[in-house]
mmCIF file of C-alpha atoms and ligand atoms in Angstrom:
data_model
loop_
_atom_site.group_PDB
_atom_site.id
_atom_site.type_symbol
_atom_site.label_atom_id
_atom_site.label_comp_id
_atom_site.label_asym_id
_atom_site.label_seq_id
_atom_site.Cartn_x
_atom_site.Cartn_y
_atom_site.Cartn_z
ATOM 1 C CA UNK A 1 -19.032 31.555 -49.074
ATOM 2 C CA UNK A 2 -18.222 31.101 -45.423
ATOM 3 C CA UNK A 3 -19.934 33.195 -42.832
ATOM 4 C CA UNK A 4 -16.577 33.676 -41.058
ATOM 5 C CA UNK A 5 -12.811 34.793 -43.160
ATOM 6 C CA UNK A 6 -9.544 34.539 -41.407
ATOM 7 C CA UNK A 7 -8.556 37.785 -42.427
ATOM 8 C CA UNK A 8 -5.289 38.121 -40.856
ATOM 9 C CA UNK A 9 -2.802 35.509 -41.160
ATOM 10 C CA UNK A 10 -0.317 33.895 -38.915
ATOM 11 C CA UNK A 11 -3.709 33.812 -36.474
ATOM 12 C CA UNK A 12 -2.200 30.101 -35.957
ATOM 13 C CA UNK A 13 -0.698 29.891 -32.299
ATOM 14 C CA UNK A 14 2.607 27.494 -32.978
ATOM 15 C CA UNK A 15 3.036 24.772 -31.367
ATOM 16 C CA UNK A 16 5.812 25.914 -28.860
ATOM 17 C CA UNK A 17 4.062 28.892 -28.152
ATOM 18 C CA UNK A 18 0.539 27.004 -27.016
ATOM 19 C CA UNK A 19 0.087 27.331 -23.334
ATOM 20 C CA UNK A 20 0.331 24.128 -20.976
ATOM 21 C CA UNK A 21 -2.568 22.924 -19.190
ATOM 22 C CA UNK A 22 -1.118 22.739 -15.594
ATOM 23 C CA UNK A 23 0.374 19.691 -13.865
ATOM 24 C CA UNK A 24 -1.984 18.523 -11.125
ATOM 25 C CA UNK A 25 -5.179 19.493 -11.949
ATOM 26 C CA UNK A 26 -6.243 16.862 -14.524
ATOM 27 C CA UNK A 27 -6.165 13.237 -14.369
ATOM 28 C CA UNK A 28 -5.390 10.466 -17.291
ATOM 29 C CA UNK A 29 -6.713 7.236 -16.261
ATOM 30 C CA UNK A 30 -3.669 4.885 -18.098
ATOM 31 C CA UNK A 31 -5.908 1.883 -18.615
ATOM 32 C CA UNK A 32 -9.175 3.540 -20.046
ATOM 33 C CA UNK A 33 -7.571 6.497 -20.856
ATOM 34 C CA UNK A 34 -10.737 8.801 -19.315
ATOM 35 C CA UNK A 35 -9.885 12.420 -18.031
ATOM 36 C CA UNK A 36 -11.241 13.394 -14.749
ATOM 37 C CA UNK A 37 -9.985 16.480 -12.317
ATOM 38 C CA UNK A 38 -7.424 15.990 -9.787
ATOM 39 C CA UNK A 39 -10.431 17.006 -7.175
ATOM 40 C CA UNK A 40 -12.677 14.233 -8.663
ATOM 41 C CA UNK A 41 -9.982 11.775 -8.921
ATOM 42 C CA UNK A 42 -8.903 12.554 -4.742
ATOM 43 C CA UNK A 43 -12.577 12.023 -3.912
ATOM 44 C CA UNK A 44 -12.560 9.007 -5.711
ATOM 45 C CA UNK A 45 -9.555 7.468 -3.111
ATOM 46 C CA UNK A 46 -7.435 7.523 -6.498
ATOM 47 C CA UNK A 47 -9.546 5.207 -8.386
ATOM 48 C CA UNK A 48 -11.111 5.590 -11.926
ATOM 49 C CA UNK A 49 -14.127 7.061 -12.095
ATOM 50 C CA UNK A 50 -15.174 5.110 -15.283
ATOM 51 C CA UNK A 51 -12.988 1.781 -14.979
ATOM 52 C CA UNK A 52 -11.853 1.552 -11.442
ATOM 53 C CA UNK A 53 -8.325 1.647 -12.149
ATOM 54 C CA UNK A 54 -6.729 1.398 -8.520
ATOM 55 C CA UNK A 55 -4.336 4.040 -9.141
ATOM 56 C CA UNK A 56 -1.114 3.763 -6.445
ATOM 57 C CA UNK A 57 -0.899 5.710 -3.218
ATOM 58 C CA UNK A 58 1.106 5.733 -0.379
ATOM 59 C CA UNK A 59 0.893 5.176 3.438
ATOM 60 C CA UNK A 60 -0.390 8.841 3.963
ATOM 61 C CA UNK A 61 -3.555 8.505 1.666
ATOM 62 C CA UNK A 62 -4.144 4.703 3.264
ATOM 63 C CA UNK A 63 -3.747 6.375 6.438
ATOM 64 C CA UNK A 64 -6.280 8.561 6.144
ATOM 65 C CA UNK A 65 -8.592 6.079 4.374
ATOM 66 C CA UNK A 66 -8.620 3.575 7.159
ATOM 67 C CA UNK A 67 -8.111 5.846 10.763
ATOM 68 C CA UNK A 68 -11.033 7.624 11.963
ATOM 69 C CA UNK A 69 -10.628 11.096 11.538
ATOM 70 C CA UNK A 70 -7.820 10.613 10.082
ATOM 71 C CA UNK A 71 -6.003 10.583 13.864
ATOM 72 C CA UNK A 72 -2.651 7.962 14.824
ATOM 73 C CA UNK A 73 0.143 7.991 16.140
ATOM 74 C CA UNK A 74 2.978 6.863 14.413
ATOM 75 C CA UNK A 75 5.394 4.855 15.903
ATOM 76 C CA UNK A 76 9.691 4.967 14.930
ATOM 77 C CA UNK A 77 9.024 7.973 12.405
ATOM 78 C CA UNK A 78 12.585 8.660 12.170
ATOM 79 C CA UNK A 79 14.432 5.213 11.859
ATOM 80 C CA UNK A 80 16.715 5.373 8.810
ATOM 81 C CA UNK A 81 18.665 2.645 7.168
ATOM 82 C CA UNK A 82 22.794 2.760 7.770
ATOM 83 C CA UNK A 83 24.888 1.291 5.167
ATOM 84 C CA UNK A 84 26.021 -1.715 6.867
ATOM 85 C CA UNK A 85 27.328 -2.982 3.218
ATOM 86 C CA UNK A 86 29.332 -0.268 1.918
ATOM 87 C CA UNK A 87 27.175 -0.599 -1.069
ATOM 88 C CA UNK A 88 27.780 1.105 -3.890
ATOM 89 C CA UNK A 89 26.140 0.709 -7.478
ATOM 90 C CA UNK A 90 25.253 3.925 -10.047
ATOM 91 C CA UNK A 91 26.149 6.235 -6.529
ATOM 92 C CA UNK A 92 26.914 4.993 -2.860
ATOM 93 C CA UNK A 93 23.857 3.755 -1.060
ATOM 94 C CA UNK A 94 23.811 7.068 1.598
ATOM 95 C CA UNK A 95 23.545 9.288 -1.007
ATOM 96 C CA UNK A 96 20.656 7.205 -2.808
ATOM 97 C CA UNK A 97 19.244 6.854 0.855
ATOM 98 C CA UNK A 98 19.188 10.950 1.373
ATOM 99 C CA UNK A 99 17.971 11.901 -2.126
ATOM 100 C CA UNK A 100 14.999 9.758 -1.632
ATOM 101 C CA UNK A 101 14.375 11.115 1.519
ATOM 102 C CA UNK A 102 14.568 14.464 0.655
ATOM 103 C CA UNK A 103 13.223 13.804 -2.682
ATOM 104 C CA UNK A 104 9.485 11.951 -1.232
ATOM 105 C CA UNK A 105 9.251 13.241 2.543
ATOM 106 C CA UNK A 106 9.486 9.611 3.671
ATOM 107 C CA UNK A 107 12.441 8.055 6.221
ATOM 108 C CA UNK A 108 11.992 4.458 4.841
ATOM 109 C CA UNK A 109 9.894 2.412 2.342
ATOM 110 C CA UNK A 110 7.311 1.631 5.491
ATOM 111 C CA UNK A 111 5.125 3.684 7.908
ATOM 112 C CA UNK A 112 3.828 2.086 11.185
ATOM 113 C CA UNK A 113 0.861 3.468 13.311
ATOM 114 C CA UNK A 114 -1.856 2.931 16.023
ATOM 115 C CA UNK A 115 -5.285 4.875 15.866
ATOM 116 C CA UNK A 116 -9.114 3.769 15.816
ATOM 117 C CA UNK A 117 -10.782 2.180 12.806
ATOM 118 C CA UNK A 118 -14.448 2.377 13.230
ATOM 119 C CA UNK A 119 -14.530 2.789 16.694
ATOM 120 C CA UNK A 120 -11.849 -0.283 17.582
ATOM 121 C CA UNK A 121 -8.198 -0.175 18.181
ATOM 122 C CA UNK A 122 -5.857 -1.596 15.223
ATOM 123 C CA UNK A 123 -2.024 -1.001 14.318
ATOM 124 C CA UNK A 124 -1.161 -0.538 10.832
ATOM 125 C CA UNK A 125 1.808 -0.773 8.702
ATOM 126 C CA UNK A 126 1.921 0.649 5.178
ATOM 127 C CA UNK A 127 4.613 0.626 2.693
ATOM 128 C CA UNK A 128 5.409 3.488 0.031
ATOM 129 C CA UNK A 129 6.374 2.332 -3.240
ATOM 130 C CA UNK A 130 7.874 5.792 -4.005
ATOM 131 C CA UNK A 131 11.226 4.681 -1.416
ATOM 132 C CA UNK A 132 13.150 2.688 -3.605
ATOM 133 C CA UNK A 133 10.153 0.516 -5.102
ATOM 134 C CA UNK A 134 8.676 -0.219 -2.001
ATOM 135 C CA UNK A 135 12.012 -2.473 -1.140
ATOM 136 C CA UNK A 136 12.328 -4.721 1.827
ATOM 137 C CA UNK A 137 15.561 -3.616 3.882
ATOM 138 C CA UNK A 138 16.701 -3.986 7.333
ATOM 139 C CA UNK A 139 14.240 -0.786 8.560
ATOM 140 C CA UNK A 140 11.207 -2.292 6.729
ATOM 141 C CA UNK A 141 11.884 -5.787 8.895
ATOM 142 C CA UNK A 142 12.349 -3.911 12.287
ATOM 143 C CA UNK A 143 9.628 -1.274 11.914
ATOM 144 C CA UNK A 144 6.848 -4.182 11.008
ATOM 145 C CA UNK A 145 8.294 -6.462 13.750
ATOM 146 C CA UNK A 146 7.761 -3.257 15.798
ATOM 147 C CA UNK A 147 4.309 -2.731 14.653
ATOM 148 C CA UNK A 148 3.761 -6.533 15.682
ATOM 149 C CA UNK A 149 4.939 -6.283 18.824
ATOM 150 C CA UNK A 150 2.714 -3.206 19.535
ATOM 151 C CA UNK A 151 -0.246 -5.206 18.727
ATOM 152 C CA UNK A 152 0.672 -8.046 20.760
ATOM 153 C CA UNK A 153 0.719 -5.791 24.036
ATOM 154 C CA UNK A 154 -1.488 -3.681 23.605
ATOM 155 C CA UNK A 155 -3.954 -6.928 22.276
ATOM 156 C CA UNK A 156 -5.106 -5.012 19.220
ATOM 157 C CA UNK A 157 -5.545 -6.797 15.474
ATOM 158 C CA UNK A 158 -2.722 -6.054 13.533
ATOM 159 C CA UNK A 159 -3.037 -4.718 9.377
ATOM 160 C CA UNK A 160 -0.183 -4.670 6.707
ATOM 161 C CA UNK A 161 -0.245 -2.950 3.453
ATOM 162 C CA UNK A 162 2.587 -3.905 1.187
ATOM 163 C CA UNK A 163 3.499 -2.814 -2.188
ATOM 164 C CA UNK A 164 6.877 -3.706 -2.797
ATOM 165 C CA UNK A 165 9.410 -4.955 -5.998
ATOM 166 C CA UNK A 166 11.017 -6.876 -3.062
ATOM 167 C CA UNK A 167 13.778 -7.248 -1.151
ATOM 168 C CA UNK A 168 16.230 -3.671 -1.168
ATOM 169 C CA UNK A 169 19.635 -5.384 -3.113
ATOM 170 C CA UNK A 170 21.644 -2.165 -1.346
ATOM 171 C CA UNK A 171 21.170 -4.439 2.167
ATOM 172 C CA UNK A 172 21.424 -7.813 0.451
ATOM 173 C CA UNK A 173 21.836 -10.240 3.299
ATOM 174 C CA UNK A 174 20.311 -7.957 5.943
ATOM 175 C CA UNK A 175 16.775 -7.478 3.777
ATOM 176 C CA UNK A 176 16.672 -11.962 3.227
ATOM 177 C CA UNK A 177 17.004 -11.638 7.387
ATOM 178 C CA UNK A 178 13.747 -9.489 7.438
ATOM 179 C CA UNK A 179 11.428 -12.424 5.682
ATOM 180 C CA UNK A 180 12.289 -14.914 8.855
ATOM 181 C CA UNK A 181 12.259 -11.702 11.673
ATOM 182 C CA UNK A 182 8.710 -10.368 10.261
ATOM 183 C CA UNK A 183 7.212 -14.365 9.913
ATOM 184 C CA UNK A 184 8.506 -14.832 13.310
ATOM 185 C CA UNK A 185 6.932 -11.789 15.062
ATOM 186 C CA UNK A 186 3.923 -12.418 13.019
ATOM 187 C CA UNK A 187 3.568 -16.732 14.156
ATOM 188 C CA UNK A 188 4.021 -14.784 17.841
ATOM 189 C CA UNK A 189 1.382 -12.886 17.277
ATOM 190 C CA UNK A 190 -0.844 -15.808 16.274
ATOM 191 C CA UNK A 191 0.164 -17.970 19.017
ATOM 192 C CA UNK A 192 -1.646 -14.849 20.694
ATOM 193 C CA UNK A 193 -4.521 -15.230 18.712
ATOM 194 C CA UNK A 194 -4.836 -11.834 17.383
ATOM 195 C CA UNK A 195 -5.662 -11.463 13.778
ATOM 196 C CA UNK A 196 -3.990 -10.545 10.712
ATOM 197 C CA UNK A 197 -5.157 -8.607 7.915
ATOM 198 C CA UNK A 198 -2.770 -8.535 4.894
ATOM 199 C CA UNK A 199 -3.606 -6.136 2.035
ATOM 200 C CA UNK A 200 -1.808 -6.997 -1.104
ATOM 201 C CA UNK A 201 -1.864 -4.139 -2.850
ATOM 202 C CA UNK A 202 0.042 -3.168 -6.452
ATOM 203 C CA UNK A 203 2.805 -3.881 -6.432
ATOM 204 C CA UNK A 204 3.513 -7.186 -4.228
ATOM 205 C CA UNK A 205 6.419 -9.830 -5.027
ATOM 206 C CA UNK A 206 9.957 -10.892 -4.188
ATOM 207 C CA UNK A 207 10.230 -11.476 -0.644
ATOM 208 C CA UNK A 208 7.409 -9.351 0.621
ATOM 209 C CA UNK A 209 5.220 -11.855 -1.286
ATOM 210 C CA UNK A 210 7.083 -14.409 0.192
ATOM 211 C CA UNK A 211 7.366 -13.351 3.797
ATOM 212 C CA UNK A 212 4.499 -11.262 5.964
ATOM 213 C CA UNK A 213 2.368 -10.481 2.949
ATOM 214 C CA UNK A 214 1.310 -14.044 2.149
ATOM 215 C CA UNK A 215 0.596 -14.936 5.974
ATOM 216 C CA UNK A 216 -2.583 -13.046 7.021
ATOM 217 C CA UNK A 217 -5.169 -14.561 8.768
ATOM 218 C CA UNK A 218 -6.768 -12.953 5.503
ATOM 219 C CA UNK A 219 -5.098 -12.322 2.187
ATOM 220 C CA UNK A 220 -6.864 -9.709 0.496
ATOM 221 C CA UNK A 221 -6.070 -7.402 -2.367
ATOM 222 C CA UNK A 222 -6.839 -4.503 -4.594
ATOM 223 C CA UNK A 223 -8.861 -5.372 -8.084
ATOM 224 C CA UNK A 224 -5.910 -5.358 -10.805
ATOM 225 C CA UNK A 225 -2.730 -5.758 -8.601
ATOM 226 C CA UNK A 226 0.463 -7.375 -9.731
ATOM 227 C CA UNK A 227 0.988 -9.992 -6.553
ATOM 228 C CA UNK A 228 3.933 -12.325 -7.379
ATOM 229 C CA UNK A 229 7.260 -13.924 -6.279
ATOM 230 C CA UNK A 230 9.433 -13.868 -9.949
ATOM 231 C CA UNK A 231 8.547 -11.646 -12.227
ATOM 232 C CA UNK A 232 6.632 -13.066 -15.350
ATOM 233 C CA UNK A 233 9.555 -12.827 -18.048
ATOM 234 C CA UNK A 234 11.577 -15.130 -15.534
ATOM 235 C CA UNK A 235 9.058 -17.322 -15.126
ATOM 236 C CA UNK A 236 8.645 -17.914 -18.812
ATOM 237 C CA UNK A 237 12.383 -18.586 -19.156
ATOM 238 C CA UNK A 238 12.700 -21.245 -16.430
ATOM 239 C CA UNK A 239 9.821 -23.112 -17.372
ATOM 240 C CA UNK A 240 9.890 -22.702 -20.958
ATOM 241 C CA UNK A 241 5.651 -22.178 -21.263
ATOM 242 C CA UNK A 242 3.526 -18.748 -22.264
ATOM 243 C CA UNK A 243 1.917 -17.995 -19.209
ATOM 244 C CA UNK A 244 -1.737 -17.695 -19.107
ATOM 245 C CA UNK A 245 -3.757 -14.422 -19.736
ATOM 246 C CA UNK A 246 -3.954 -12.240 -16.489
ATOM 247 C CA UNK A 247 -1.381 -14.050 -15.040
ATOM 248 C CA UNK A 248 -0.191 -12.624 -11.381
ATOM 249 C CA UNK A 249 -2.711 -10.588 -11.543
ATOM 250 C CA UNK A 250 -4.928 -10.253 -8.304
ATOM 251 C CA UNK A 251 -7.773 -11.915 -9.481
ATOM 252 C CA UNK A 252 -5.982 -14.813 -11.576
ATOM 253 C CA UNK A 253 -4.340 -15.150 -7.822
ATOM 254 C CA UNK A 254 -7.927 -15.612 -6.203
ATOM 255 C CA UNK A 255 -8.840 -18.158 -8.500
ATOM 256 C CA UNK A 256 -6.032 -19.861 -7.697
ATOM 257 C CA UNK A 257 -6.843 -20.010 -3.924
ATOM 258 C CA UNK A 258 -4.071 -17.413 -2.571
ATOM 259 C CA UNK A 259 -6.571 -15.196 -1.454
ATOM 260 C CA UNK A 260 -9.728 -14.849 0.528
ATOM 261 C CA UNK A 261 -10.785 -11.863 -1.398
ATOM 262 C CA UNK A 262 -10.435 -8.725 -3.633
ATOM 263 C CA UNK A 263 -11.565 -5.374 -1.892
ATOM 264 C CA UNK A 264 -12.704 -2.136 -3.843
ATOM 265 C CA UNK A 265 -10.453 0.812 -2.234
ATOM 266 C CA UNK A 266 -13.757 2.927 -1.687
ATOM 267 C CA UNK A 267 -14.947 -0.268 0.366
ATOM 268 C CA UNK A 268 -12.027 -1.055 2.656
ATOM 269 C CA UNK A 269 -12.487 0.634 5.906
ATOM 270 C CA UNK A 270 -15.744 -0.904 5.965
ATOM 271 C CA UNK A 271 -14.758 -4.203 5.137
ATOM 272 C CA UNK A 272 -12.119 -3.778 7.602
ATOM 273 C CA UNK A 273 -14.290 -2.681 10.663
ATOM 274 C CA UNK A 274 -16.995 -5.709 9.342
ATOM 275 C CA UNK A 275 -14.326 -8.023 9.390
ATOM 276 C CA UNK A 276 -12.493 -7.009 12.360
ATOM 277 C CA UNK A 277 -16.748 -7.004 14.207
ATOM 278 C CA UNK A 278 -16.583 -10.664 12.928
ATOM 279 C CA UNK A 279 -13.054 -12.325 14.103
ATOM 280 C CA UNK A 280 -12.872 -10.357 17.475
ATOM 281 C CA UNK A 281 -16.012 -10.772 19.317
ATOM 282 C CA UNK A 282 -13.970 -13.134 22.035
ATOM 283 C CA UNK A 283 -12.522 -9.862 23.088
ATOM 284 C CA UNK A 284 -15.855 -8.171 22.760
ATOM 285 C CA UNK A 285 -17.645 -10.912 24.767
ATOM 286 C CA UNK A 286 -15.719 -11.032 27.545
ATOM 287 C CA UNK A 287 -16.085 -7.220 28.200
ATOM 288 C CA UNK A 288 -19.431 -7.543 28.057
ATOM 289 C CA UNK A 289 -19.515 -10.378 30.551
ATOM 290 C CA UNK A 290 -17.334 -8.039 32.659
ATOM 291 C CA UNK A 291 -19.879 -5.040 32.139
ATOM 292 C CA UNK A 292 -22.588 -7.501 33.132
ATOM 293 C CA UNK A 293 -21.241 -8.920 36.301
ATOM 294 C CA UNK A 294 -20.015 -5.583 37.139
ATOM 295 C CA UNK A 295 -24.206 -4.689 36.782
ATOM 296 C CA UNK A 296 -25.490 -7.597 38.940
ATOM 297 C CA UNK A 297 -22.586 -6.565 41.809
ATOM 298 C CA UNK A 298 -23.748 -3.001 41.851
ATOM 299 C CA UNK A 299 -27.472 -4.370 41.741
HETATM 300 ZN ZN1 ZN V 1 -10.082 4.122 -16.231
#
């Protein structure tokens, strides 16, 4: 006999009457499929605890990652994109352009900014995949040539973060325009000699791939992301071939010799600052000589 009789019946909760966990406070990882709370998951920088999965976050969270103290100053906040197209496909392209707006906070699919990482001077852009997929248009192009042209006078290393499906089909013409502004800011900037950093993170193809993201001074990436110019089902078509296992993903790319290397999220500001200590000590230098001459004057 069992120590314990259901005596009343209909004790059964039914489905539609069992109570939700809340949204938000727990965390699937999709790959490994491990639970973790929201809390854990934040203090994790959005990666799983168990696999590493590099979940996707926006400007805001790299933002916060990679300034100290999570201070910047962001430059065109509130440059939006005009319809210069008349573009309309399921509903006119202002309307799409306000929804989103109102719908994720953001003005446009990229966030510039200047602040301190580790102690030295940078300018960072960052796109958000949430506006529109992350897609190139005509505001995207200005805001990183911008960006560029901020580092260039104020002589401070420049950083891009893309994650982008590509070039924004509502601005056609005007986004293809943005691939040959951005590379042209960006050869300025190197006829400066002021470095690069390009972090390809997941998403990264169309013509982000094949404009600023692929021109750093370093290519790196996030472990796992899709980087890319065609997607792989029209690749397969044109050339007729299965593609090989992993393909476009970031570390099938860096065997391939399209990047320098793949960066843990929970190791990129340091990586950054090491980096940054490595390919700027001209700058460094000739402070120093300053400071010292400056010594032996006052001496
Ligand atoms: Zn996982």
């Amino acid at each position: 006999m069992p120590w314990f009789k259901r005596v009343e019946k209909g004790i059964n909760t039914p489905t539609e009457e069992k109570k939700e966990t809340p949204d938000g406070l727990w965390y699937k990882c999709p790959e490994c499929k491990t639970v973790t709370s929201m809390t854990e998951h934040r203090k994790n920088l959005k990666t799983c605890v168990k696999c590493n999965y590099h979940d996707r976050i926006g400007s805001k969270e790299y933002f916060a990652i990679l300034f100290d103290d999570n201070k910047f100053t962001e430059m065109d906040e509130d440059m939006s994109s005009g319809d210069p197209l008349n573009f309309t496909d399921s509903k006119p392209y202002p309307q799409r352009t306000a929804e989103t707006q109102r719908k994720t906070g953001l003005k446009d699919a990229v966030r510039t900014a200047y602040g301190k990482s580790g102690g030295r001077d940078i300018t960072i852009a960052c796109m958000d995949f949430a506006y529109i997929g992350g897609s190139m248009g005509s505001v995207v192009g200005e805001k990183i040539a911008r960006a560029i042209d901020h580092a260039r006078k104020t002589r401070t290393p420049f950083m891009m973060i893309s994650k982008s499906g590509g070039a924004r089909m509502m601005e056609a013409g005007f986004s293809l325009m943005q691939m040959a502004k951005t590379s042209a800011k960006l050869a300025l900037l190197s006829e400066e000699k002021l470095p690069y950093i390009s972090l390809l993170t997941d998403p990264t193809t169309g013509g982000v791939t094949a404009s600023y993201a692929m021109l750093g001074d370093f290519n790196i990436a996030e472990p796992g992301s899709l980087i890319g110019f065609a997607g792989p089902r029209v690749i397969k078509e044109t050339i007729g071939k299965d593609l090989p296992k992993g393909f476009q993903s970031a570390e099938f790319v860096l065997e391939h010799g399209f990047l320098d290397f793949i960066v843990d999220r929970k190791e990129l500001k340091e990586r950054l600052v090491d980096l940054l200590g490595m390919i700027m000590p001209a700058a460094e230098e000739s402070n120093g000589t300053a400071k010292v001459q400056k010594a032996a004057k006052s001496s």
